[in-house]
Amino acid sequence: MIELQNVCRTFTVGDQQVAALRDIDLRLDAGEYISIMGPSGSGKSTMLNMLGLLDRPTTGTYLLDGGKVSDLNDEQQARVRREKVGFVFQSFHLVPRLTAAQNVELPMILAGIPAEERKARVQVLMKNYGLTDRADHKPDQLSGGQRQRVAIARATVMNPTVLLADEPTGNLDRNTGWEVLRLLEGLLEQGITLVVVTHDAEIGARAHRCIHMLDGRILSDESLQND
Amino acid sequence: MIELQNVCRTFTVGDQQVAALRDIDLRLDAGEYISIMGPSGSGKSTMLNMLGLLDRPTTGTYLLDGGKVSDLNDEQQARVRREKVGFVFQSFHLVPRLTAAQNVELPMILAGIPAEERKARVQVLMKNYGLTDRADHKPDQLSGGQRQRVAIARATVMNPTVLLADEPTGNLDRNTGWEVLRLLEGLLEQGITLVVVTHDAEIGARAHRCIHMLDGRILSDESLQND
Ligand SMILES: Nc1ncnc2c1ncn2[C@@H]1O[C@H](COP(=O)(O)OP(=O)(O)OP(=O)(O)O)[C@@H](O)[C@H]1O
Ligand SMILES: Nc1ncnc2c1ncn2[C@@H]1O[C@H](COP(=O)(O)OP(=O)(O)OP(=O)(O)O)[C@@H](O)[C@H]1O
Ligand SMILES: [Mg+2]
Ligand SMILES: [Mg+2]
């Protein structure tokens, strides 16, 4: 479904070159549950941005359902992203002047979904993520973990085919983190592909497949004995 | 040294009242090592902001070395904060158009410290926090964990008497997190008071005293059997 072939991503800072991804070969099939782990700075977020069509390879090929993503222009890439990808950013990227509920609603407004259905879907998600009492708070009126949950709810609201979560429990206590993870794992039954970047080994071990990164490379890519 | 007496903090959102801190009695002495834990939304960041003079109680008293902080005006409070408090924010708050090194240097520039000493101190901190190769990167050219480490380095650069760290390892892998924690704990030998908000029970257990919060209250406040 998603395939990276020989993908490299280099950033340029002044006269310094940073090889954030080096020679990545990776294939993700529909319905997989994958965790990505590795030291700070090893390339996990860059990898996720690549998978989510938020960034393009410097060299190498990205195949989506067999077709080269590089053949798509920026607008076409953006459309595939909107329709197929849910992304939870490591730093949330919520819209500051919208409330929690409005932030979750935004992708549906952009997709032309009617108001009644939007309100219903937002209400369910707010409840699932324990945010009902904070629905009308703006991001700067929320705790760190509440912002993180808004970001997660927003990423799932359009029922994406691929859900990419960059350290979704980093600001959550243990119990809240497990609740959130169970909600994300519940989406697997709908056939989504779930990719979770995490620093928490216990969370990483729940996936069906665990990828370890180091210095921009894939160090290991193993199947785990989970259902 | 720091004492909160009967402190309450209420936020108003529209016509809703949020009691973020309820009836807090807390005393911190010089040289203590304290962890604060509790569910998402329980008031930990609000507590830390209060201790760091970034916020004022709605009701109740804040005593600093026996004197009422409420007797200080905003400018005096800001000066005490600059001179005595190092703060690691849950969302980092780095200056976007400054490099990592310049972000760490900024408090020293504001304090009038000469350029040579600033450069020397920045170099040591960059090395300690594994950021030497990223010194000239701006925050948007850093990974999440690298930003977090810049925020931590900046908080320590003025040798504060009180260091308040809001989830300082939330974006760090296990090894990097322990390295950072050891650096912070190393400052205890210089007599600082260290307060760490954390969701990680292993990290919380390293403190000499652990405070658990729930719904804006202190649930428990216990000494731990550490040196
Ligand atoms: N500026 C604000 N306006 C309104 N409500 C606020 C504001 N800041 C915080 N709150 C609310 O106060 C409560 C405590 O927030 P706080 O940020 O202290 O929680 P926390 O324990 O740090 O949570 P987390 O672990 O998620 O970071 C939360 O329910 C939050 O929604
Ligand atoms: N826009 C950029 N410009 C320059 N360098 C960058 C940029 N984005 C990331 N980097 C560098 O690329 C490397 C990989 O970054 P990335 O954000 O993918 O790491 P990460 O594995 O997600 O780390 P963390 O666990 O700290 O979030 C890092 O060393 C970082 O400094
Ligand atoms: Mg990252
Ligand atoms: Mg907080």
Coordinates of C-alpha atoms and ligand atoms in Angstrom, one line a residue:
Chain A
M1 CA 0.0 0.0 0.0
I2 CA 2.8 2.4 1.0
E3 CA 6.3 1.7 -0.1
L4 CA 9.5 3.7 0.4
Q5 CA 12.4 2.7 -1.8
N6 CA 15.9 3.9 -1.2
V7 CA 14.5 7.0 0.4
C8 CA 16.9 9.7 1.6
R9 CA 16.1 13.0 3.2
T10 CA 18.7 15.6 3.7
F11 CA 18.2 19.0 5.4
T12 CA 20.5 22.0 4.7
V13 CA 21.3 24.4 7.5
G14 CA 23.7 27.1 6.4
D15 CA 26.6 25.1 5.0
Q16 CA 25.8 22.0 7.1
Q17 CA 24.1 18.9 5.6
V18 CA 21.9 16.8 8.0
A19 CA 21.1 13.4 6.7
A20 CA 17.8 12.8 8.6
L21 CA 16.8 9.7 6.6
R22 CA 19.4 7.5 4.9
D23 CA 18.5 4.7 2.5
I24 CA 15.1 3.8 3.8
D25 CA 13.4 0.7 2.4
L26 CA 10.0 0.3 4.0
R27 CA 6.7 -1.3 3.0
L28 CA 3.4 -0.9 4.9
D29 CA 0.3 -2.9 4.0
A30 CA -3.3 -2.0 4.8
G31 CA -4.4 -2.9 8.2
E32 CA -0.9 -3.1 9.8
Y33 CA -0.1 -1.8 13.3
I34 CA 3.4 -0.6 13.5
S35 CA 5.5 1.2 16.2
I36 CA 8.6 3.2 15.4
M37 CA 11.1 3.8 18.2
G38 CA 14.6 5.2 18.5
P39 CA 16.8 7.8 20.2
S40 CA 15.9 11.5 20.0
G41 CA 17.0 12.9 16.6
S42 CA 17.1 9.5 14.9
G43 CA 14.6 10.5 12.2
K44 CA 11.3 9.2 13.5
S45 CA 9.3 12.4 12.9
T46 CA 11.0 12.9 9.5
M47 CA 10.0 9.3 8.6
L48 CA 6.4 10.0 9.7
N49 CA 6.2 13.2 7.8
M50 CA 7.4 11.4 4.7
L51 CA 4.8 8.7 5.1
G52 CA 2.1 11.3 5.6
L53 CA 3.0 13.2 2.4
L54 CA 4.0 16.2 4.5
D55 CA 7.5 16.1 3.1
R56 CA 9.2 14.7 0.0
P57 CA 12.3 12.5 -0.3
T58 CA 15.5 14.2 -1.4
T59 CA 16.2 11.0 -3.4
G60 CA 14.4 7.7 -3.7
T61 CA 10.8 6.7 -4.5
Y62 CA 7.5 6.8 -2.6
L63 CA 4.9 4.5 -4.0
L64 CA 1.3 4.8 -2.9
D65 CA -0.9 1.9 -4.1
G66 CA 1.7 1.2 -6.7
G67 CA 1.8 4.8 -8.1
K68 CA 4.7 7.2 -7.7
V69 CA 3.8 10.0 -5.3
S70 CA 6.4 12.2 -7.0
D71 CA 4.2 12.2 -10.1
L72 CA 1.6 14.1 -8.1
N73 CA 1.8 17.9 -7.9
D74 CA 1.5 19.7 -4.5
E75 CA -2.2 20.1 -4.8
Q76 CA -2.8 16.5 -5.7
Q77 CA -0.6 15.4 -2.8
A78 CA -2.5 17.7 -0.5
R79 CA -5.8 16.1 -1.6
V80 CA -4.5 12.6 -1.0
R81 CA -3.3 13.7 2.4
R82 CA -6.6 15.2 3.4
E83 CA -8.7 12.3 2.3
K84 CA -6.5 9.4 3.4
V85 CA -4.1 10.5 6.2
G86 CA -4.8 11.4 9.8
F87 CA -1.7 13.0 11.5
V88 CA -1.0 13.6 15.2
F89 CA 1.9 16.0 15.4
Q90 CA 4.5 15.8 18.1
S91 CA 3.8 19.5 18.8
F92 CA 0.0 19.2 18.1
H93 CA -0.3 22.2 15.7
L94 CA -3.8 23.2 17.0
V95 CA -5.4 26.4 15.6
P96 CA -5.0 28.9 18.4
R97 CA -8.1 31.0 17.9
L98 CA -10.4 27.9 17.5
T99 CA -11.9 26.0 20.5
A100 CA -11.1 22.4 21.1
A101 CA -14.4 21.4 19.5
Q102 CA -13.8 23.7 16.5
N103 CA -10.3 22.3 16.0
V104 CA -11.7 18.8 15.8
E105 CA -14.5 20.0 13.5
L106 CA -12.2 21.8 11.1
P107 CA -11.3 18.9 8.7
M108 CA -15.0 18.1 8.3
I109 CA -15.8 21.7 7.4
L110 CA -13.0 21.6 4.8
A111 CA -14.5 18.4 3.4
G112 CA -18.0 19.9 3.1
I113 CA -19.6 17.6 5.6
P114 CA -23.0 19.0 6.7
A115 CA -23.3 20.8 10.1
E116 CA -25.6 18.2 11.8
E117 CA -23.3 15.3 11.1
R118 CA -20.2 17.4 12.2
K119 CA -21.8 18.3 15.5
A120 CA -22.7 14.6 16.2
R121 CA -19.2 13.4 15.4
V122 CA -17.5 16.0 17.4
Q123 CA -19.7 15.2 20.4
V124 CA -18.7 11.5 20.3
L125 CA -15.0 12.2 20.0
M126 CA -15.0 14.8 22.8
K127 CA -16.7 12.2 25.0
N128 CA -14.3 9.4 24.0
Y129 CA -11.3 11.5 24.8
G130 CA -12.6 13.0 28.0
L131 CA -12.8 16.5 26.7
T132 CA -16.6 17.3 26.9
D133 CA -16.0 19.9 29.7
R134 CA -13.3 21.5 27.7
A135 CA -15.0 21.7 24.3
D136 CA -15.2 25.5 24.4
H137 CA -11.7 26.1 25.6
K138 CA -9.0 27.4 23.3
P139 CA -5.7 25.6 23.2
D140 CA -4.1 28.1 25.6
Q141 CA -6.8 27.3 28.1
L142 CA -6.1 23.6 28.0
S143 CA -3.5 21.5 29.8
G144 CA -0.7 19.9 27.7
G145 CA -2.4 16.5 27.8
Q146 CA -5.7 18.0 26.8
R147 CA -4.2 19.6 23.8
Q148 CA -2.6 16.3 22.9
R149 CA -6.0 14.6 23.0
V150 CA -7.6 17.3 20.9
A151 CA -4.9 16.7 18.3
I152 CA -5.6 13.0 18.4
A153 CA -9.4 13.4 18.1
R154 CA -8.9 15.7 15.1
A155 CA -6.6 13.2 13.4
T156 CA -9.3 10.5 13.6
V157 CA -12.4 12.5 12.8
M158 CA -12.4 11.9 9.0
N159 CA -11.9 8.1 9.3
P160 CA -8.5 8.1 7.6
T161 CA -7.1 5.0 5.9
V162 CA -3.7 5.7 7.5
L163 CA -3.3 7.1 11.0
L164 CA 0.2 8.4 11.8
A165 CA 0.7 9.4 15.5
D166 CA 3.9 11.1 16.6
E167 CA 4.4 10.3 20.3
P168 CA 0.6 10.5 21.1
T169 CA 1.0 9.7 24.8
G170 CA 4.1 11.9 25.6
N171 CA 2.0 14.4 27.7
L172 CA -0.4 11.9 29.2
D173 CA -0.4 10.1 32.5
R174 CA -0.4 6.3 32.4
N175 CA -4.1 5.7 32.6
T176 CA -5.1 8.4 30.1
G177 CA -2.4 7.2 27.8
W178 CA -3.8 3.7 27.8
E179 CA -7.3 4.9 27.2
V180 CA -6.1 6.9 24.2
L181 CA -4.1 4.0 22.8
R182 CA -7.1 1.6 23.1
L183 CA -9.2 4.1 21.1
L184 CA -6.6 4.3 18.4
E185 CA -6.2 0.5 18.4
G186 CA -10.0 0.2 18.1
L187 CA -9.7 1.8 14.7
L188 CA -7.7 -1.2 13.5
E189 CA -11.0 -3.1 13.4
Q190 CA -12.1 -0.6 10.7
G191 CA -9.1 -1.6 8.7
I192 CA -6.9 1.4 9.2
T193 CA -3.1 1.3 9.1
L194 CA -1.8 2.6 12.4
V195 CA 1.7 3.9 12.8
V196 CA 2.8 5.1 16.3
V197 CA 6.1 6.8 17.0
T198 CA 6.8 6.3 20.7
H199 CA 9.5 6.6 23.3
D200 CA 7.5 4.2 25.6
A201 CA 8.7 0.6 25.2
E202 CA 5.5 -0.8 26.7
I203 CA 3.5 1.1 24.1
G204 CA 5.8 0.1 21.3
A205 CA 5.5 -3.5 22.3
R206 CA 1.8 -3.5 21.6
A207 CA 2.2 -3.1 17.9
H208 CA 2.3 -6.1 15.5
R209 CA 5.5 -4.9 14.1
C210 CA 8.2 -2.7 15.6
I211 CA 10.8 -0.6 13.7
H212 CA 13.8 0.7 15.5
M213 CA 15.7 3.7 14.0
L214 CA 19.2 5.0 14.6
D215 CA 20.9 8.0 12.9
G216 CA 18.4 8.1 10.0
R217 CA 18.5 4.4 9.3
I218 CA 16.2 1.5 10.1
L219 CA 18.2 -0.6 12.5
S220 CA 15.6 -3.4 12.8
D221 CA 12.1 -4.2 11.6
E222 CA 10.5 -7.1 13.5
S223 CA 7.2 -8.8 13.8
L224 CA 5.9 -9.0 17.4
Q225 CA 3.9 -11.9 18.8
N226 CA 0.6 -9.9 19.2
D227 CA -2.7 -10.6 17.6
Chain B
M1 CA 11.7 29.1 51.5
I2 CA 8.6 28.8 49.3
E3 CA 5.2 28.5 50.9
L4 CA 1.7 28.3 49.5
Q5 CA -1.0 28.8 52.0
N6 CA -4.6 28.0 51.1
V7 CA -3.9 28.8 47.5
C8 CA -6.8 28.6 45.0
R9 CA -6.6 29.4 41.2
T10 CA -9.7 29.6 39.2
F11 CA -9.9 30.2 35.5
T12 CA -12.9 31.8 33.8
V13 CA -13.9 30.6 30.3
G14 CA -17.0 32.3 29.1
D15 CA -19.5 31.6 31.9
Q16 CA -17.6 28.5 33.1
Q17 CA -15.4 28.5 36.2
V18 CA -12.5 26.0 36.2
A19 CA -11.0 25.4 39.7
A20 CA -7.5 24.5 38.6
L21 CA -6.0 24.6 42.1
R22 CA -8.1 24.1 45.2
D23 CA -6.9 24.9 48.7
I24 CA -3.2 24.2 48.2
D25 CA -1.0 24.1 51.3
L26 CA 2.6 23.4 50.3
R27 CA 6.0 24.2 51.7
L28 CA 9.3 23.8 49.8
D29 CA 12.7 24.2 51.5
A30 CA 16.0 25.0 49.9
G31 CA 17.8 22.0 48.5
E32 CA 14.7 19.7 48.2
Y33 CA 14.1 17.4 45.3
I34 CA 10.4 17.0 44.6
S35 CA 8.3 15.3 42.0
I36 CA 4.7 16.2 41.1
M37 CA 2.5 13.6 39.5
G38 CA -1.1 13.2 38.6
P39 CA -3.6 12.7 35.8
S40 CA -3.8 15.0 32.8
G41 CA -5.6 18.2 33.8
S42 CA -5.1 17.7 37.6
G43 CA -3.3 21.1 38.0
K44 CA 0.4 20.2 37.8
S45 CA 1.4 22.9 35.3
T46 CA -0.8 25.5 37.1
M47 CA 1.0 24.6 40.3
L48 CA 4.4 24.9 38.7
N49 CA 3.5 28.3 37.1
M50 CA 2.3 29.5 40.6
L51 CA 5.6 28.4 42.2
G52 CA 7.6 30.0 39.4
L53 CA 5.8 33.4 39.8
L54 CA 4.4 33.1 36.3
D55 CA 0.9 33.2 37.7
R56 CA -0.8 34.6 40.8
P57 CA -3.3 32.9 43.2
T58 CA -6.9 33.8 42.9
T59 CA -7.1 33.5 46.7
G60 CA -4.5 32.5 49.3
T61 CA -0.9 33.5 50.1
Y62 CA 2.4 32.9 48.4
L63 CA 5.4 33.4 50.8
L64 CA 8.9 33.6 49.4
D65 CA 11.6 33.6 52.1
G66 CA 8.9 34.7 54.6
G67 CA 7.7 37.7 52.5
K68 CA 4.4 37.9 50.7
V69 CA 4.9 37.7 46.9
S70 CA 1.5 39.6 46.5
D71 CA 3.2 42.6 48.0
L72 CA 5.5 42.7 44.9
N73 CA 4.4 44.5 41.8
D74 CA 4.6 42.8 38.4
E75 CA 8.1 44.3 37.7
Q76 CA 9.5 43.1 41.0
Q77 CA 8.0 39.7 40.6
A78 CA 9.6 39.5 37.1
R79 CA 12.9 40.4 38.6
V80 CA 12.8 37.7 41.3
R81 CA 11.7 35.2 38.6
R82 CA 14.6 36.1 36.3
E83 CA 17.2 36.0 39.1
K84 CA 16.0 33.0 41.0
V85 CA 13.9 30.7 38.9
G86 CA 14.7 28.4 36.0
F87 CA 11.6 27.1 34.2
V88 CA 11.3 24.3 31.7
F89 CA 7.9 24.7 30.0
Q90 CA 5.8 21.8 28.9
S91 CA 5.7 23.3 25.5
F92 CA 9.2 24.7 25.5
H93 CA 8.5 28.3 24.4
L94 CA 11.7 28.7 22.5
V95 CA 12.3 31.9 20.5
P96 CA 11.6 30.9 16.9
R97 CA 14.0 33.2 15.1
L98 CA 16.9 32.4 17.4
T99 CA 19.2 29.4 17.1
A100 CA 19.5 26.7 19.8
A101 CA 22.7 28.4 21.1
Q102 CA 21.1 31.9 21.0
N103 CA 18.1 30.6 22.9
V104 CA 20.3 29.3 25.7
E105 CA 22.3 32.5 25.7
L106 CA 19.3 34.8 25.9
P107 CA 18.9 34.9 29.7
M108 CA 22.6 35.8 30.1
I109 CA 22.3 38.7 27.6
L110 CA 19.3 40.0 29.5
A111 CA 21.4 39.8 32.7
G112 CA 24.3 41.7 31.2
I113 CA 26.8 38.9 31.4
P114 CA 29.9 39.6 29.2
A115 CA 30.1 37.9 25.8
E116 CA 33.2 35.7 26.6
E117 CA 31.6 34.1 29.6
R118 CA 28.3 33.6 27.7
K119 CA 30.0 31.8 24.9
A120 CA 31.9 29.5 27.3
R121 CA 28.8 28.6 29.3
V122 CA 26.7 27.9 26.2
Q123 CA 29.4 25.7 24.9
V124 CA 29.5 23.6 28.0
L125 CA 25.7 23.2 28.1
M126 CA 25.4 22.4 24.4
K127 CA 28.0 19.6 25.0
N128 CA 26.3 18.3 28.2
Y129 CA 22.9 18.1 26.4
G130 CA 24.2 16.5 23.2
L131 CA 23.4 19.6 21.1
T132 CA 26.8 20.7 19.8
D133 CA 26.0 19.7 16.2
R134 CA 22.7 21.5 16.4
A135 CA 23.8 24.8 18.0
D136 CA 23.0 26.8 14.9
H137 CA 19.7 25.2 14.1
K138 CA 16.5 27.2 14.8
P139 CA 13.8 25.4 16.7
D140 CA 11.9 24.4 13.5
Q141 CA 15.1 22.7 12.4
L142 CA 15.3 20.6 15.5
S143 CA 13.6 17.3 16.6
G144 CA 11.1 17.4 19.4
G145 CA 13.5 16.0 21.9
Q146 CA 16.3 18.4 20.8
R147 CA 13.9 21.4 21.4
Q148 CA 13.2 20.0 24.8
R149 CA 16.9 19.8 25.7
V150 CA 17.4 23.4 24.5
A151 CA 14.6 24.4 26.8
I152 CA 16.2 22.6 29.7
A153 CA 19.7 24.0 29.0
R154 CA 18.2 27.5 28.9
A155 CA 16.5 26.9 32.3
T156 CA 19.8 26.0 34.0
V157 CA 22.1 28.6 32.4
M158 CA 21.7 31.3 35.1
N159 CA 22.3 28.9 38.0
P160 CA 18.9 29.4 39.4
T161 CA 18.0 28.7 43.1
V162 CA 14.8 27.0 42.1
L163 CA 14.5 24.8 38.9
L164 CA 11.0 24.0 37.9
A165 CA 10.7 21.4 35.1
D166 CA 7.4 20.6 33.5
E167 CA 7.6 17.1 32.1
P168 CA 11.3 17.5 31.0
T169 CA 11.6 14.0 29.5
G170 CA 8.2 13.7 27.7
N171 CA 9.8 13.9 24.3
L172 CA 13.0 11.9 25.1
D173 CA 13.9 8.3 24.6
R174 CA 14.8 6.4 27.8
N175 CA 18.6 6.9 27.6
T176 CA 18.5 10.6 26.7
G177 CA 15.9 11.1 29.4
W178 CA 18.1 9.6 32.1
E179 CA 21.1 11.6 30.9
V180 CA 19.0 14.8 31.2
L181 CA 17.7 13.8 34.6
R182 CA 21.2 13.1 35.9
L183 CA 22.3 16.5 34.8
L184 CA 19.4 18.1 36.6
E185 CA 20.0 16.1 39.7
G186 CA 23.7 17.1 39.6
L187 CA 22.6 20.6 40.2
L188 CA 21.2 19.5 43.6
E189 CA 24.9 19.4 44.8
Q190 CA 24.9 23.2 44.2
G191 CA 22.0 23.5 46.6
I192 CA 19.2 24.2 44.1
T193 CA 15.6 23.2 44.8
L194 CA 14.5 20.9 42.0
V195 CA 10.8 20.3 41.2
V196 CA 9.9 17.9 38.4
V197 CA 6.4 17.4 37.0
T198 CA 6.4 14.0 35.4
H199 CA 4.1 11.3 34.1
D200 CA 6.8 8.7 34.4
A201 CA 6.6 6.9 37.7
E202 CA 10.2 5.7 37.5
I203 CA 11.4 9.3 37.2
G204 CA 8.9 10.5 39.9
A205 CA 10.3 7.8 42.3
R206 CA 13.8 9.3 42.1
A207 CA 12.8 12.4 44.0
H208 CA 13.2 12.7 47.8
R209 CA 9.5 13.7 48.1
C210 CA 6.6 12.9 45.8
I211 CA 3.4 14.9 45.6
H212 CA 0.3 13.4 43.9
M213 CA -2.4 15.8 42.6
L214 CA -6.0 15.1 41.6
D215 CA -8.6 17.6 40.4
G216 CA -6.6 20.6 41.6
R217 CA -5.9 19.2 45.1
I218 CA -2.9 17.6 46.7
L219 CA -3.9 14.0 47.2
S220 CA -0.7 12.9 49.0
D221 CA 2.7 14.4 49.9
E222 CA 5.2 11.7 50.9
S223 CA 8.9 11.4 51.6
L224 CA 10.6 8.7 49.6
Q225 CA 13.6 6.6 50.8
N226 CA 16.2 8.1 48.5
D227 CA 19.4 9.8 49.6
Ligands
LIG1 N1 -5.7 29.4 30.9 C1 -6.6 28.6 31.3 N2 -8.0 28.9 31.1 C2 -8.9 27.9 31.5 N3 -8.7 26.7 32.0 C3 -7.4 26.4 32.1 C4 -6.3 27.3 31.8 N4 -5.1 26.6 32.0 C5 -5.4 25.4 32.5 N5 -6.8 25.2 32.6 C6 -7.5 24.1 33.0 O1 -7.1 23.8 34.4 C7 -6.9 22.4 34.6 C8 -5.5 22.2 35.1 O2 -4.6 22.5 34.0 P1 -3.0 22.1 34.1 O3 -2.4 22.6 32.8 O4 -2.5 22.6 35.4 O5 -3.1 20.5 34.1 P2 -1.9 19.5 34.2 O6 -2.0 18.7 35.4 O7 -0.6 20.1 33.9 O8 -2.2 18.5 33.0 P3 -1.3 17.7 31.9 O9 -0.7 16.5 32.6 O10 -2.3 17.4 30.8 O11 -0.3 18.7 31.4 C9 -7.2 21.7 33.3 O12 -8.4 21.1 33.4 C10 -7.2 22.8 32.2 O13 -8.2 22.6 31.2
LIG2 N1 13.8 21.2 9.2 C1 15.0 20.7 9.6 N2 16.2 21.3 9.2 C2 17.3 20.8 9.6 N3 17.5 19.7 10.4 C3 16.4 19.0 10.8 C4 15.1 19.5 10.4 N4 14.1 18.7 10.9 C5 14.8 17.7 11.6 N5 16.2 17.9 11.5 C6 17.2 17.1 12.0 O1 17.0 15.8 11.5 C7 17.2 14.8 12.6 C8 16.0 13.9 12.7 O2 14.9 14.7 13.2 P1 13.6 14.1 13.6 O3 12.7 15.2 14.0 O4 13.1 13.2 12.6 O5 14.0 13.2 14.9 P2 13.1 12.3 15.9 O6 13.6 10.9 15.8 O7 11.7 12.6 15.7 O8 13.6 12.9 17.3 P3 12.7 13.1 18.7 O9 12.6 11.8 19.3 O10 13.6 14.0 19.5 O11 11.4 13.7 18.3 C9 17.5 15.6 13.8 O12 18.9 15.5 14.2 C10 17.1 17.0 13.5 O13 18.0 18.0 14.1
MG3 MG 10.2 13.5 16.8
MG4 MG 0.8 20.1 32.3

